[in-house]
Amino acid sequence: MAPTPNYSDIATTFCSALLPPTPPSLPIRDSLRGQLKAPAGFVTLDNGFDCPLPGTAESTKATYGAYQLAMNPETGNSSTGIVATHCVLIPGTHKVLLFSRQINTDLSPTEPGMANSVSSVYDPYAGTYVPTPMPEHPFCAGHSHLRDGTIIVTGGEEPGGAKYSWLKEGRKSIRTFNPSTLQWTTLPQLLNSNHWYPTQLTLPDGRVIVAGGSKTQTGPPNSETEIIDTRTSPYTVSYQVLDLPRLPNSLWIAAMSSMASALMMPFRPDGNGGYTISYAMFGGSTSRNQAYIDPDGNYVRLDWGCNGLIPALDKSLRLTLDAKKVMAGDTSGMAFEQEDMPVKRIQHAAILLPNGQVLLINGNQYGRGGGGLNGGASDNTAAKNAVLYDPMAPKGARYSCLAASNIKRFYHNAALLLPTGDVLVSGSEQDEPGNQMCQPPGAYLPQFQAEIFKLPYAFAVRPAIVSAPTGNIVLGDLFQVEYKGSVNGATLAAPGAFTHSTDMGQRVVFLRVVSNVFNAVQGTGSLVLQAPCASSLVANPGTWMLFLLDGTIPCVNASWVKLTVPATDANRIVSTHTVRAGLAHRSSRALLGTDAVCDSSLGNPSRLADPNTCGSFLFCCDGRAYPVVCAGCDPVSDSDAGRDPRIGCRLDVTPPIKGSLRRELVAPAGFVTLDNGFDCPLPGTTESTKTMYGAYQLAVNPETGTSSTGIVATHCVLIPGTHKVLLFSRQINTDRFPTEPGMATSVSSVYDPYAGTYVPMPMPENPFCAGHTHLRDGTIIVAGGDETPNSWLKEGRKSIRIFNPSTLQWTTLPQQLHSEHWYPAQLTLPDGRVLVAGGYRNGNGAPPNPETEIIDTRTTPYTVTYKVDDFLVQAGYSNLYPVYLPLPINNPAKPGTYYLLQWDNWFGKISTIAPDNSQAQVLDLPGLPNTNWNAAMSSMASALMLPFRPDSNGGYTISYAMFGGSTAGNNVWIDPATGYPVQLGEANHAAAFKCERSMVPSFTDIAAVFCSALLPATPPTPPSPPIRDSLRRQLVAPAGFVTLDNGFDCPLPGTTESTKATFGAYQLAVNPETGNSSTGIVATHNVLIPGTH
């Protein structure tokens, strides 16, 4: 049977027997990525992710981040003093408290000063550690922070034995660490029972939970939950909680014993006065549990060694909880969402970042949790690449691979967030098993080196906090932060306390922004934020890191703030943190002193009525009323229209939506939708759109009513100290066009764009396609140019002229360039020297000019030197106006040496120019992502240095950009016989030249026409389908399915039983008595009889 078309746009096949078997369909991301080859310095994983290899180039840091070894500059060593099994951030500092067990001194020596200590205070930026003796063995204890910043540590390990007799019993111990004195104190109280590997967390009211673990190294497990009441005296309690749904994979083992990393995702305001609640687990073991209780109640522990080939999981899970359902004991709709990670991981760390993203770091790809011979026989194949998880991205696009480390971090590794936004990486206690199955004796590798992982945002322009509250911030109160840079959000991050893939107290809370006033002139702003309500329970009283955000880029350094519980005087109006006068909308005038009472029946939090309704309202939180000021109201009518009822503020205008979604929309009147989905205004847009889209205004001379610059503005140079411009070009073709008044024998004018007038400026040497720059005194210097076209325009290719901005006069210097330069690059160096580079010797087939010449304007008269530039030699035929840009890089080791960015059509370099005018190439720039992109002047892209912005290190950001360009090949080539460039327009290349010159569009986003006369015949290209269908069409339908032309996968007849819940099923209606299926008549009309089926 031949295929039968079904409607005009769909052609499918109805005969499943004729269809060839097809492999299962991959996710869109993986299917497309699998067709690509990883670039140099990267590896493509089986699931399609491209991940950087260790030692990625400097240029990739802003995309993939970088590992930086934490070094002590005085000793040149990197050491934390002790293996960082436990890593706790000391509040108010960037230092960390580390502790572990005594290392096996038979296999590895202790670090200096640590012979009788298993604890140290480590400074990751100084690379130094200080021993902090702790007598009770703390290995595999629990730890958390108290409200005042004190670190409390419970449980631990058995005594150290004869060899380490100075280590006392620690399994029932309770110790505290003072962040001010950096001293340990052992409390007289003990836990009720032994806890080795317990879970510990601090509750909002200050009580500390210690739960589970094991009573000894060989069992049994400890089933007790103990509570230390830091307000009174210790007591213990047991309780039950709501059962969570089962995991989707029965082989997924996700507790610490199998070393997944689990955390609460960032708390974000949900718009209803509460916060989103989401729990996530990343990776883990695929092996079964390591211990079980036999039928007689005995604890049986499985062998912990020889597991080096058990693969870890490359999955993650998220569970979103509804607070009301949890309180009601309702599990309906509660289910885990599963996602694919780029790298299999076990025994790793999941770190909440200040922007709400999650960093996965450390660990290994094979094995299972727990240690073994000499510290962990089960580890194999380090997971060296850090991975970023963005919970706000669409599913399938949330993961990305980051930089890789050269250091393997296996069991007993640690990581935590620092106040700088960096992540400290440390620890690990063994190497991979030599035979991939069992750890051989002696393969013990205590890792004392630490690294600082710098996220990609560390290399971006980041905002900075200028001032933040130094006193207590009452939960629920408003507080003010001054900043510089760009800021649009804020978060609180709890200090980390990490061990064994867990940190029970890890929290990031997004704050409500009440107002944000920015001074564009000064580049500073003032932000009013609201601390979370105490009753929300998302932020415990205590010390937190306050980060400001520019999108997903956090500030350079967090400010430490202290959150405290509110006073008991309910219903009071809080005005201590109100917005400063003049910073917010004027309607804040009525907030202070407003008499309002919080009604608990309205819910918490809730919005109260406000007598002054424009742009402000009262927010009820924990029985108190808070003023909130919002921008966006009409200051004349004080209208409440357009306000967002969730937060009381007017909604901003919805920004344009780019890309594929716009293709499905009809452009509004006065706009056109381009092929790539952007809506662009048509000419003559209405007056009302000027503030959003700008406007073109014809520059007109009001006296004559005409608009003219006098000469075609090929060259346009602003005259310093004025708004006038110097224009020059070549003589126009008077056989076709008349000259403008007064310009018969002039190719230069001074033009006033606001008066619409020009004044001829005679210039004898032909300046067409010359180079030009400003000198220090505002003089304009012009070098090179064109040949002699007529009697009054002289040869200009070697000329050097200057234009005086005060007298508005040209002067031709007696000095000349060494050789002809037509279309040269020209720039002024910081010391006043002028560089003239490249171009052609003439426009009639002469070879390109490979010389760089230096005009030294510091001497009298000016002197000119030259040399052959290797970059120009490599550029060859395409060095018409090559890109030469000065970089703000000052190398103290090379005073007076300047760095230059050089770029030609498809390649670029960084080079230096020394005080003696000698040049040297420093490095090659990365290639363009598209080999058809021709981006120098010869192919007419526009290139520039983006604005220099101060960075956090006293320097400036350096960013180079190219916009547009040609998709065609180059217009010239070098004849190997003569070494001369040959234009494609000459001789037998005439047809090709005509085609390229006239038919190839000069925009990279528009498909080029490739001259059908010169290329093999190709069928016409059909219209581009929507992105969704375009991608789907490239996938292979899974077995039992067919992919239609529009990209949809549809089941074939006879789909299996397992697919019914997803795709439904046809069931033949059969009379069980006769075995027949018949309606008696063809059912042209079908009408349901009411009250029946």
Short mmCIF file of N, CA and C in Angstrom, two decimals, residues 912-1010:
data_model
loop_
_atom_site.label_atom_id
_atom_site.label_comp_id
_atom_site.label_asym_id
_atom_site.label_seq_id
_atom_site.Cartn_x
_atom_site.Cartn_y
_atom_site.Cartn_z
N THR A 912 51.75 43.25 22.00
CA THR A 912 52.25 44.38 22.77
C THR A 912 53.08 45.27 21.86
N ILE A 913 53.14 46.56 22.24
CA ILE A 913 54.02 47.50 21.57
C ILE A 913 54.85 48.19 22.64
N ALA A 914 56.16 48.08 22.54
CA ALA A 914 57.09 48.54 23.57
C ALA A 914 57.47 50.00 23.34
N PRO A 915 58.13 50.61 24.32
CA PRO A 915 58.56 52.00 24.14
C PRO A 915 59.45 52.22 22.93
N ASP A 916 60.22 51.17 22.53
CA ASP A 916 61.08 51.31 21.36
C ASP A 916 60.35 50.96 20.07
N ASN A 917 59.02 50.87 20.12
CA ASN A 917 58.15 50.59 18.97
C ASN A 917 58.20 49.14 18.51
N SER A 918 58.95 48.28 19.20
CA SER A 918 58.96 46.87 18.84
C SER A 918 57.64 46.23 19.27
N GLN A 919 57.20 45.24 18.48
CA GLN A 919 55.92 44.57 18.73
C GLN A 919 56.17 43.09 18.99
N ALA A 920 55.31 42.51 19.80
CA ALA A 920 55.39 41.07 20.09
C ALA A 920 53.99 40.53 20.27
N GLN A 921 53.74 39.33 19.73
CA GLN A 921 52.45 38.69 19.88
C GLN A 921 52.41 37.92 21.19
N VAL A 922 51.30 38.08 21.94
CA VAL A 922 51.16 37.48 23.26
C VAL A 922 50.34 36.19 23.21
N LEU A 923 49.20 36.25 22.54
CA LEU A 923 48.34 35.07 22.47
C LEU A 923 47.38 35.19 21.30
N ASP A 924 46.86 34.02 20.89
CA ASP A 924 45.82 33.97 19.86
C ASP A 924 44.46 34.04 20.53
N LEU A 925 43.57 34.85 19.97
CA LEU A 925 42.20 34.90 20.46
C LEU A 925 41.43 33.68 19.98
N PRO A 926 40.38 33.27 20.70
CA PRO A 926 39.58 32.12 20.23
C PRO A 926 38.93 32.43 18.90
N GLY A 927 38.70 31.37 18.12
CA GLY A 927 38.07 31.53 16.82
C GLY A 927 36.60 31.84 16.94
N LEU A 928 36.01 32.28 15.84
CA LEU A 928 34.58 32.60 15.82
C LEU A 928 33.76 31.31 15.81
N PRO A 929 32.54 31.37 16.36
CA PRO A 929 31.71 30.15 16.40
C PRO A 929 31.18 29.76 15.03
N ASN A 930 31.24 30.67 14.06
CA ASN A 930 30.69 30.39 12.73
C ASN A 930 31.78 30.65 11.71
N THR A 931 32.18 29.63 10.95
CA THR A 931 33.28 29.80 9.99
C THR A 931 32.88 30.68 8.83
N ASN A 932 31.60 30.94 8.63
CA ASN A 932 31.16 31.82 7.55
C ASN A 932 31.10 33.27 7.98
N TRP A 933 31.47 33.54 9.22
CA TRP A 933 31.40 34.91 9.74
C TRP A 933 32.66 35.64 9.32
N ASN A 934 32.51 36.70 8.54
CA ASN A 934 33.63 37.53 8.14
C ASN A 934 33.44 38.89 8.78
N ALA A 935 34.27 39.22 9.75
CA ALA A 935 33.90 40.27 10.68
C ALA A 935 34.82 41.48 10.71
N ALA A 936 35.86 41.56 9.88
CA ALA A 936 36.65 42.79 9.83
C ALA A 936 36.00 43.76 8.86
N MET A 937 36.62 44.95 8.68
CA MET A 937 36.03 45.94 7.80
C MET A 937 35.81 45.38 6.41
N SER A 938 36.76 44.49 5.95
CA SER A 938 36.63 43.94 4.61
C SER A 938 35.29 43.26 4.42
N SER A 939 34.69 42.80 5.50
CA SER A 939 33.36 42.20 5.40
C SER A 939 32.35 42.96 6.26
N MET A 940 32.77 44.15 6.71
CA MET A 940 31.86 45.16 7.23
C MET A 940 31.06 44.77 8.47
N ALA A 941 31.69 44.09 9.41
CA ALA A 941 31.10 44.03 10.75
C ALA A 941 31.45 45.34 11.44
N SER A 942 30.86 45.57 12.60
CA SER A 942 31.22 46.72 13.43
C SER A 942 31.77 46.17 14.74
N ALA A 943 32.99 46.58 15.08
CA ALA A 943 33.67 46.03 16.26
C ALA A 943 34.07 47.15 17.20
N LEU A 944 34.06 46.87 18.50
CA LEU A 944 34.43 47.88 19.48
C LEU A 944 34.75 47.24 20.81
N MET A 945 35.39 48.03 21.69
CA MET A 945 35.55 47.65 23.08
C MET A 945 34.30 48.11 23.82
N LEU A 946 33.68 47.23 24.56
CA LEU A 946 32.52 47.61 25.36
C LEU A 946 32.97 48.50 26.52
N PRO A 947 32.04 49.23 27.14
CA PRO A 947 32.44 50.16 28.20
C PRO A 947 33.28 49.50 29.28
N PHE A 948 34.30 50.21 29.73
CA PHE A 948 35.15 49.73 30.82
C PHE A 948 34.45 50.03 32.14
N ARG A 949 34.22 48.99 32.91
CA ARG A 949 33.55 49.13 34.20
C ARG A 949 34.52 48.71 35.30
N PRO A 950 34.60 49.49 36.38
CA PRO A 950 35.49 49.09 37.48
C PRO A 950 35.13 47.69 37.98
N ASP A 951 36.16 46.85 38.16
CA ASP A 951 35.92 45.53 38.73
C ASP A 951 36.25 45.56 40.22
N SER A 952 36.16 44.42 40.84
CA SER A 952 36.33 44.36 42.30
C SER A 952 37.79 44.33 42.72
N ASN A 953 38.71 44.31 41.75
CA ASN A 953 40.12 44.19 42.09
C ASN A 953 40.91 45.45 41.78
N GLY A 954 40.21 46.57 41.60
CA GLY A 954 40.88 47.82 41.30
C GLY A 954 41.15 48.04 39.83
N GLY A 955 40.76 47.10 38.99
CA GLY A 955 40.95 47.24 37.56
C GLY A 955 39.63 47.51 36.86
N TYR A 956 39.57 47.11 35.60
CA TYR A 956 38.37 47.35 34.81
C TYR A 956 38.06 46.09 33.99
N THR A 957 36.78 45.91 33.72
CA THR A 957 36.38 44.80 32.86
C THR A 957 36.81 45.10 31.43
N ILE A 958 37.19 44.06 30.69
CA ILE A 958 37.63 44.21 29.31
C ILE A 958 36.79 43.28 28.46
N SER A 959 36.03 43.85 27.53
CA SER A 959 35.14 43.04 26.71
C SER A 959 35.10 43.61 25.30
N TYR A 960 35.31 42.72 24.32
CA TYR A 960 35.35 43.10 22.91
C TYR A 960 34.12 42.52 22.23
N ALA A 961 33.48 43.29 21.35
CA ALA A 961 32.25 42.83 20.72
C ALA A 961 32.28 43.13 19.23
N MET A 962 31.69 42.22 18.46
CA MET A 962 31.50 42.42 17.03
C MET A 962 30.02 42.25 16.72
N PHE A 963 29.50 43.11 15.85
CA PHE A 963 28.08 43.10 15.54
C PHE A 963 27.90 42.94 14.03
N GLY A 964 27.17 41.89 13.64
CA GLY A 964 26.87 41.70 12.23
C GLY A 964 28.09 41.33 11.42
N GLY A 965 28.02 41.57 10.11
CA GLY A 965 29.08 41.19 9.19
C GLY A 965 28.53 40.38 8.06
N SER A 966 29.39 39.95 7.17
CA SER A 966 28.97 39.23 5.97
C SER A 966 28.99 37.73 6.20
N THR A 967 28.05 37.05 5.56
CA THR A 967 28.09 35.58 5.58
C THR A 967 28.78 35.04 4.35
N ALA A 968 29.18 35.93 3.42
CA ALA A 968 29.85 35.49 2.20
C ALA A 968 31.32 35.26 2.45
N GLY A 969 31.97 34.55 1.55
CA GLY A 969 33.41 34.40 1.61
C GLY A 969 34.09 35.72 1.30
N ASN A 970 35.38 35.77 1.45
CA ASN A 970 36.10 37.00 1.18
C ASN A 970 36.06 37.33 -0.30
N ASN A 971 36.20 38.63 -0.60
CA ASN A 971 36.06 39.11 -1.96
C ASN A 971 37.36 39.02 -2.76
N VAL A 972 38.45 38.69 -2.11
CA VAL A 972 39.73 38.64 -2.80
C VAL A 972 40.51 37.41 -2.37
N TRP A 973 41.50 37.04 -3.18
CA TRP A 973 42.37 35.95 -2.82
C TRP A 973 43.77 36.29 -3.30
N ILE A 974 44.80 35.63 -2.73
CA ILE A 974 46.18 35.89 -3.11
C ILE A 974 46.59 34.94 -4.23
N ASP A 975 47.02 35.50 -5.34
CA ASP A 975 47.54 34.70 -6.44
C ASP A 975 48.92 34.18 -6.04
N PRO A 976 49.11 32.85 -5.90
CA PRO A 976 50.41 32.34 -5.43
C PRO A 976 51.54 32.64 -6.39
N ALA A 977 51.22 32.87 -7.65
CA ALA A 977 52.29 33.13 -8.62
C ALA A 977 52.86 34.53 -8.47
N THR A 978 51.99 35.50 -8.16
CA THR A 978 52.44 36.89 -8.09
C THR A 978 52.48 37.44 -6.68
N GLY A 979 51.73 36.82 -5.75
CA GLY A 979 51.63 37.36 -4.41
C GLY A 979 50.68 38.53 -4.32
N TYR A 980 49.98 38.84 -5.45
CA TYR A 980 49.08 39.98 -5.46
C TYR A 980 47.65 39.50 -5.18
N PRO A 981 46.85 40.37 -4.57
CA PRO A 981 45.44 40.00 -4.38
C PRO A 981 44.67 40.09 -5.68
N VAL A 982 43.80 39.14 -5.90
CA VAL A 982 42.94 39.14 -7.08
C VAL A 982 41.51 39.24 -6.62
N GLN A 983 40.81 40.27 -7.07
CA GLN A 983 39.40 40.40 -6.71
C GLN A 983 38.58 39.42 -7.53
N LEU A 984 37.53 38.88 -6.92
CA LEU A 984 36.70 37.92 -7.63
C LEU A 984 35.95 38.57 -8.79
N GLY A 985 35.98 39.89 -8.87
CA GLY A 985 35.28 40.59 -9.95
C GLY A 985 36.09 40.63 -11.23
N GLU A 986 37.34 40.17 -11.23
CA GLU A 986 38.19 40.28 -12.40
C GLU A 986 38.18 38.99 -13.21
N ALA A 987 38.44 39.15 -14.51
CA ALA A 987 38.67 38.05 -15.44
C ALA A 987 37.58 36.98 -15.33
N ASN A 988 38.00 35.71 -15.14
CA ASN A 988 37.04 34.62 -15.16
C ASN A 988 36.23 34.52 -13.88
N HIS A 989 36.46 35.41 -12.90
CA HIS A 989 35.68 35.38 -11.66
C HIS A 989 34.56 36.41 -11.68
N ALA A 990 34.27 36.97 -12.85
CA ALA A 990 33.30 38.07 -12.91
C ALA A 990 31.94 37.64 -12.41
N ALA A 991 31.50 36.45 -12.80
CA ALA A 991 30.17 36.02 -12.39
C ALA A 991 30.09 35.84 -10.88
N ALA A 992 31.13 35.26 -10.32
CA ALA A 992 31.12 35.06 -8.87
C ALA A 992 31.14 36.40 -8.15
N PHE A 993 31.93 37.32 -8.64
CA PHE A 993 32.00 38.64 -7.99
C PHE A 993 30.66 39.34 -8.06
N LYS A 994 30.03 39.28 -9.20
CA LYS A 994 28.72 39.93 -9.35
C LYS A 994 27.72 39.31 -8.39
N CYS A 995 27.78 38.00 -8.30
CA CYS A 995 26.85 37.31 -7.40
C CYS A 995 27.07 37.73 -5.95
N GLU A 996 28.31 37.66 -5.51
CA GLU A 996 28.56 37.96 -4.10
C GLU A 996 28.28 39.41 -3.78
N ARG A 997 28.69 40.31 -4.68
CA ARG A 997 28.52 41.72 -4.40
C ARG A 997 27.05 42.13 -4.38
N SER A 998 26.26 41.53 -5.24
CA SER A 998 24.89 42.02 -5.39
C SER A 998 23.84 41.19 -4.69
N MET A 999 24.18 39.95 -4.39
CA MET A 999 23.12 39.06 -3.91
C MET A 999 23.27 38.60 -2.47
N VAL A 1000 24.47 38.69 -1.89
CA VAL A 1000 24.65 38.16 -0.54
C VAL A 1000 24.25 39.20 0.49
N PRO A 1001 23.24 38.94 1.30
CA PRO A 1001 22.86 39.91 2.34
C PRO A 1001 24.00 40.06 3.35
N SER A 1002 24.08 41.20 3.96
CA SER A 1002 25.19 41.46 4.89
C SER A 1002 24.75 41.40 6.34
N PHE A 1003 23.85 40.49 6.68
CA PHE A 1003 23.43 40.32 8.06
C PHE A 1003 23.56 38.85 8.41
N THR A 1004 24.14 38.56 9.57
CA THR A 1004 24.38 37.16 9.93
C THR A 1004 23.11 36.41 10.26
N ASP A 1005 22.02 37.13 10.55
CA ASP A 1005 20.78 36.45 10.91
C ASP A 1005 19.89 36.16 9.70
N ILE A 1006 20.33 36.54 8.49
CA ILE A 1006 19.52 36.33 7.29
C ILE A 1006 20.26 35.35 6.37
N ALA A 1007 19.58 34.32 5.91
CA ALA A 1007 20.22 33.31 5.08
C ALA A 1007 20.70 33.92 3.76
N ALA A 1008 21.96 33.61 3.37
CA ALA A 1008 22.52 34.17 2.14
C ALA A 1008 22.02 33.41 0.92
N VAL A 1009 22.04 34.11 -0.22
CA VAL A 1009 21.73 33.49 -1.51
C VAL A 1009 23.05 33.09 -2.14
N PHE A 1010 23.20 31.86 -2.51
CA PHE A 1010 24.51 31.36 -2.94
C PHE A 1010 24.65 31.21 -4.46
#
